[in-house]
Every structure is written in C-alpha cells, then in structure tokens.
Short mmCIF file of C-alpha atoms and ligand atoms in Angstrom, two decimals:
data_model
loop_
_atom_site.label_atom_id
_atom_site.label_comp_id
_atom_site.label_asym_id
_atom_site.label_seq_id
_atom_site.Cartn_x
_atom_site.Cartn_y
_atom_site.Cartn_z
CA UNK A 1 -6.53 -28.86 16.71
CA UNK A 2 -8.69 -27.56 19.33
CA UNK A 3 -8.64 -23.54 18.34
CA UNK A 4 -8.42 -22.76 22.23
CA UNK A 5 -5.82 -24.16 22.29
CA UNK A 6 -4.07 -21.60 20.39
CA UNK A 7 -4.58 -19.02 23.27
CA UNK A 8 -2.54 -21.09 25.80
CA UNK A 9 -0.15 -21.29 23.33
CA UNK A 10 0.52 -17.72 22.69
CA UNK A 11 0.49 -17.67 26.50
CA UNK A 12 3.14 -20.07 27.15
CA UNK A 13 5.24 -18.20 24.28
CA UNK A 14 4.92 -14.80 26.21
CA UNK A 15 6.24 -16.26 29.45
CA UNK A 16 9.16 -18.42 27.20
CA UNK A 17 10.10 -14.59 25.12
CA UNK A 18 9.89 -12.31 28.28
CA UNK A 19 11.73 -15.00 30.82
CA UNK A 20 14.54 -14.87 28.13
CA UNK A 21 14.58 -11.23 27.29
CA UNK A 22 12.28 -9.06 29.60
CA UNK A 23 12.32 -6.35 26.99
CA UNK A 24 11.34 -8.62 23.67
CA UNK A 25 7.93 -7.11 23.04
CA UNK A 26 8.88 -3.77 24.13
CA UNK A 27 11.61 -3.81 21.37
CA UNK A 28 9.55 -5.18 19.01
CA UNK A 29 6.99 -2.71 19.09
CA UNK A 30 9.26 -0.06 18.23
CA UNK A 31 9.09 -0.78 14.48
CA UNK A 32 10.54 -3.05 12.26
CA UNK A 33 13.59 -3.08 9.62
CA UNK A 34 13.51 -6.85 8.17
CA UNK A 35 16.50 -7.35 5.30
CA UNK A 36 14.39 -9.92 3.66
CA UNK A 37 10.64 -10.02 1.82
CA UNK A 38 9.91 -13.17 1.39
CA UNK A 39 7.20 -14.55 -1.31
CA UNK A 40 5.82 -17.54 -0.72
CA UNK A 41 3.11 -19.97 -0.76
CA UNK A 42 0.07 -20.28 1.60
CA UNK A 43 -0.16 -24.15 2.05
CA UNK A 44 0.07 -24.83 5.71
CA UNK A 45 2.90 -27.46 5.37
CA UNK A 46 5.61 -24.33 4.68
CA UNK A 47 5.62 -22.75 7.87
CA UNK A 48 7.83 -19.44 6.54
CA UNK A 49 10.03 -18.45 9.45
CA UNK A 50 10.31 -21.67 10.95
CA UNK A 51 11.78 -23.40 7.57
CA UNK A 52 14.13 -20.02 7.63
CA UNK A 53 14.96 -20.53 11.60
CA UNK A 54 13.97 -17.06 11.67
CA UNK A 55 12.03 -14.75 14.39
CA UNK A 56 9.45 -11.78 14.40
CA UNK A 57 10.99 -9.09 12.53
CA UNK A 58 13.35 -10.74 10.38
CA UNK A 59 11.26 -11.17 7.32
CA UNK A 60 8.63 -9.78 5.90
CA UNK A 61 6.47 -11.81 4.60
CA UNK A 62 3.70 -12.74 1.86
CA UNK A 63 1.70 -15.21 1.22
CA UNK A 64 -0.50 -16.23 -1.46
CA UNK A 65 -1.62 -19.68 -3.41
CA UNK A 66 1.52 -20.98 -5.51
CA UNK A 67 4.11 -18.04 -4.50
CA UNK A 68 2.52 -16.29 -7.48
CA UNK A 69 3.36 -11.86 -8.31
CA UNK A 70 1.00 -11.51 -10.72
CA UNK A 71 1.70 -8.14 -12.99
CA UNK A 72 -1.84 -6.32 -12.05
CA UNK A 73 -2.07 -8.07 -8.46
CA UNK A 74 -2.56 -5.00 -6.32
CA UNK A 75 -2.14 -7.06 -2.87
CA UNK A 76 1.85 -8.17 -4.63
CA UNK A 77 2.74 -5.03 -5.98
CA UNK A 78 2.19 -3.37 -2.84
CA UNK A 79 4.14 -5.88 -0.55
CA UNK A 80 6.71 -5.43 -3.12
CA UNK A 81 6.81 -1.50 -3.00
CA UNK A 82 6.53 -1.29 0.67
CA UNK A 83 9.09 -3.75 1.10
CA UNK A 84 11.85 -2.38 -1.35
CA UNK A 85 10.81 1.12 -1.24
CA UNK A 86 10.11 1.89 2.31
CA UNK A 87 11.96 -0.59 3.94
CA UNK A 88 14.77 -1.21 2.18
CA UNK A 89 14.91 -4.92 2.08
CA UNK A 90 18.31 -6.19 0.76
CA UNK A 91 17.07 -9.36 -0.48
CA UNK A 92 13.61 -10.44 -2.49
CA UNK A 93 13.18 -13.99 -2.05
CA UNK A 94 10.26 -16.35 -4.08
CA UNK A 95 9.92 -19.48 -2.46
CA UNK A 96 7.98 -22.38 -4.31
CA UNK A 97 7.79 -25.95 -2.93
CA UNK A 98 7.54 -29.13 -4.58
CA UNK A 99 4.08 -31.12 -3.86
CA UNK A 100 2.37 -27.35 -4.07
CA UNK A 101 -1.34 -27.82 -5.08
CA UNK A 102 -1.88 -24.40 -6.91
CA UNK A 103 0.59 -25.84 -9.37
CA UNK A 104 -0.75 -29.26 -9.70
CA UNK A 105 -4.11 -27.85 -10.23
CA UNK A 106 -2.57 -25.60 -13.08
CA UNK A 107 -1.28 -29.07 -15.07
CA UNK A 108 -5.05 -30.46 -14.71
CA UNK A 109 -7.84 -29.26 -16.62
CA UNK A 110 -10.81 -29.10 -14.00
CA UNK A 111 -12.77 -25.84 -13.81
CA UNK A 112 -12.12 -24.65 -10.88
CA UNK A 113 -14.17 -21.44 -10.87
CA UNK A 114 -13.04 -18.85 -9.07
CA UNK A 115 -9.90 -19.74 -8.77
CA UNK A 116 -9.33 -20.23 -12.46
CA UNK A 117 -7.90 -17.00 -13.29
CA UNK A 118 -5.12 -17.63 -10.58
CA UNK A 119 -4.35 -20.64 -12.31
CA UNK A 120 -4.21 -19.23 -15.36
CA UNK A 121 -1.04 -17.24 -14.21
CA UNK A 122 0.71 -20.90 -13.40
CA UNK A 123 -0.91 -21.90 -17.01
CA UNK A 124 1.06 -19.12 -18.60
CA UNK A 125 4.39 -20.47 -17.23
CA UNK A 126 3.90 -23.71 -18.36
CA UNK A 127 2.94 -21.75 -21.78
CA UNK A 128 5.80 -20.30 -21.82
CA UNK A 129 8.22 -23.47 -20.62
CA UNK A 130 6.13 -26.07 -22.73
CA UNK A 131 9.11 -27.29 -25.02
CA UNK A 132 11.20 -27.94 -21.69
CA UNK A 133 8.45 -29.56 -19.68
CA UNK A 134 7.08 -31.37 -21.94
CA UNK A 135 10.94 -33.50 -22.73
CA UNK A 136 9.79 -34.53 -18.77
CA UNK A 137 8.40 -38.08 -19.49
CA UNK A 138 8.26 -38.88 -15.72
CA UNK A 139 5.10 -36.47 -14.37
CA UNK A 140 7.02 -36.57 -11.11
CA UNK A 141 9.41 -34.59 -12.56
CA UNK A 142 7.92 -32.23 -14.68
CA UNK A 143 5.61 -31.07 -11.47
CA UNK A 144 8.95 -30.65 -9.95
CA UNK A 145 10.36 -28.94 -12.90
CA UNK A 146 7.52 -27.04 -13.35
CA UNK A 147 7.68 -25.82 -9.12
CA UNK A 148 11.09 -24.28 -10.37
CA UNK A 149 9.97 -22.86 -13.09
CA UNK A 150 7.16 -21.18 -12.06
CA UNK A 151 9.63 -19.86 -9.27
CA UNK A 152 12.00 -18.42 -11.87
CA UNK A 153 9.06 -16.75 -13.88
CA UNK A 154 7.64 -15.05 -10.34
CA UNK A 155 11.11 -13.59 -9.57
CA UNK A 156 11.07 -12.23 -13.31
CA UNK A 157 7.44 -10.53 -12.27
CA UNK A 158 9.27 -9.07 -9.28
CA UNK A 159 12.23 -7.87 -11.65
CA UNK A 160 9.35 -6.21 -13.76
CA UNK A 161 8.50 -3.79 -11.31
CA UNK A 162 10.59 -0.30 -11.52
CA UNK A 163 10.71 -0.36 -7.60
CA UNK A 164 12.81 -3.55 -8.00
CA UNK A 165 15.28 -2.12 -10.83
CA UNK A 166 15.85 1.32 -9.22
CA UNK A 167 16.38 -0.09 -6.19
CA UNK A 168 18.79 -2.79 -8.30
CA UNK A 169 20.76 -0.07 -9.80
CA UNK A 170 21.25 1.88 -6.94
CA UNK A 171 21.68 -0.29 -4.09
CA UNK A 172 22.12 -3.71 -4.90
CA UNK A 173 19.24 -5.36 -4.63
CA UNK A 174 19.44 -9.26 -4.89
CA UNK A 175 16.38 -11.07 -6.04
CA UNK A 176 16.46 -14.95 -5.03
CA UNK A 177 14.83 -18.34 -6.23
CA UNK A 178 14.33 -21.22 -3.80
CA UNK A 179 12.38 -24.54 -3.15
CA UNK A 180 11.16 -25.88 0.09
CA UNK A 181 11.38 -29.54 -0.82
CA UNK A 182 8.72 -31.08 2.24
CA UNK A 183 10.07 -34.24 1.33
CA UNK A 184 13.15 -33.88 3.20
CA UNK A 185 12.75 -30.41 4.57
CA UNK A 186 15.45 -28.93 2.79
CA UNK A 187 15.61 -25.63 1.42
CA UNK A 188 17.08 -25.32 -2.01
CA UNK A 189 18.67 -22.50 -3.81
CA UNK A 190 18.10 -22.90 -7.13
CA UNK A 191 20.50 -20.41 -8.23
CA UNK A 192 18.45 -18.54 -11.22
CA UNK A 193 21.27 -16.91 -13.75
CA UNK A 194 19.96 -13.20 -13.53
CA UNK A 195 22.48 -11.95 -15.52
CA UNK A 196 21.37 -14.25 -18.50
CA UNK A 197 17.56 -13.74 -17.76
CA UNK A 198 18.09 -9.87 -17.44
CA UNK A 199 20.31 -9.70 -20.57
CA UNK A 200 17.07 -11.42 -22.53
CA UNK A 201 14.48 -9.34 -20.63
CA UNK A 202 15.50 -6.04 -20.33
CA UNK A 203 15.41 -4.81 -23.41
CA UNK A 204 11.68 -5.40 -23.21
CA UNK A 205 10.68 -4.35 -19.72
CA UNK A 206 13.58 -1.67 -18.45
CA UNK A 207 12.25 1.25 -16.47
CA UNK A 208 14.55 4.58 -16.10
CA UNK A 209 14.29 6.53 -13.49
ZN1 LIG B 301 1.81 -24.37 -2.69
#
C-alpha cells in the first residue's frame, strides 16, 4: 500500500463523516465516555472496531502482541486503571484470535531474543494448562485450545488488579472472553465461568478496599 495513499483516505472519510453529520468531529472532540476497553492483539488481520462494527469513541482500546496483561506490564495496568477507574467502562473485554503468531511462537522453542520474555508469559499458560493441552493430539487444535486459554488466563490478570474487583463489587463490572476466528470472521464468546474461576482464585488474590 502506497503510504500516501493513506492521506486521501482520511480525506475522503472527513467529507463521508461531516456530509452525514456536520457536527461529527466537533462532538467528538468534546471528550470521550466508551462502555467498553477492549484488549486485544496487534496482528493487522484483527482490525478492532471494524470486527466490533463499532465507531470512534465506542471502545477503548489496547493493543499488544497475543492480547497479553502481564502482572508488572506498566503500559496494561495503566489502560486498565484509566479505563475502569476514570472512565468507568462497564465491560473489560480480552480478545484472542485463532492463527495468532505470538502464541504459535510460544509452542516453538526458537530464541527469539527480545521478545522472549513476552513469550514467556504465553509459556506460563501453557504451564499452567499442560495436562489439558497436551490430551490435544491434533496440533490444530491444541493452538486453538491454547488461543482460548491464554484468553481465559489474561482476563484472570485483569481480575487480579484491585481496580477491577472494586469496581466489580461496587458497580458491576463484567469482564469478557472472546475469539476472533479469521477463518470465518466470526466473533466468538467463549463464555469463561467467572463464578467458578473466582471461587478458585480469590482466596489467593482478593483485594479489600
Ligand atoms: Zn495475535
């Protein structure tokens, strides 16, 4: 893609917004109160708001190699504590996809240099999930299976934080797993049992107020 290109886009999209609401960017710069953060992965092929059919300041939205919230991640933990705490999102979303290359390189064993401590936070989930993934004979599968699961273990990162179970307790706060399957473009709930998870995990990382 030529990168001039871009330009002309963002020019057409100007004339498209304003001939369909004159006062779009006017409102929009007035501030934002998105009910979503969304957490999901970088690769180019899962375009966030488009997937969601959703427009500028609906979602906020991070991005990072294999949808990862690593505990001592300072860029996460503050996306997370702007979003709940000074926002007020009503929903925390982690969004893996299947065919995602940070996970695929955490089931190889290439040094990968920089790069390897990242992995090493995928490695842990498959640490911690090895009995399960390793009944997956097909390795189709098991990278699916593994997508999921590293999914479910990000959303227990973002239940970690106290930000997340104050704002739990007191307002409600729903914390979501899903899959962008680029196969067939689908976006897939995968339903995580919180109750179950919490029930097994609180007792080891509840924060009171
Ligand atoms: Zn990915």
């Amino acid at each position: 893609m030529d990168i001039k290109k871009i330009f002309e886009n963002n020019k057409e999209w100007v004339q498209e917004r304003l001939s369909a609401e004159p006062e779009y960017f006017k409102k929009l710069s007035q501030g934002q109160s998105p009910k979503i953060l969304y957490i999901g992965c970088s690769d180019s092929r899962v375009s966030s708001e488009e997937l969601m059919g959703v427009g500028p300041g609906d979602v906020f939205v991070h991005r990072n190699i294999a949808n990862m919230v690593p505990n001592t991640d300072l860029n996460s933990m503050s996306v997370i504590n702007y979003a709940v705490e000074h926002l007020e999102v009503e929903h925390v979303v982690v969004c893996g996809h299947y065919y995602c290359g940070g996970v695929k390189a955490a089931m190889q064993s290439s040094d990968l240099g920089l790069l390897n401590p990242w992995l090493r936070n995928i490695r842990d989930v498959y640490r911690i999930h090895k009995e399960e993934l390793s009944l997956i004979e097909d390795e189709d599968e098991r990278y699916k299976k593994f997508v999921e699961l590293n999914v479910q273990e990000q959303c227990v990162n973002v239940i970690k934080t106290a930000d997340v179970q104050k704002a739990i307790r007191k307002r409600n706060l729903s914390v979501h797993g899903w899959v962008f399957d680029i196969h067939s473009g689908k976006l897939i709930d995968l339903k995580i049992d919180f109750d179950a998870i919490l029930e097994n995990i609180m007792e080891i990382y509840r924060l009171d107020d």
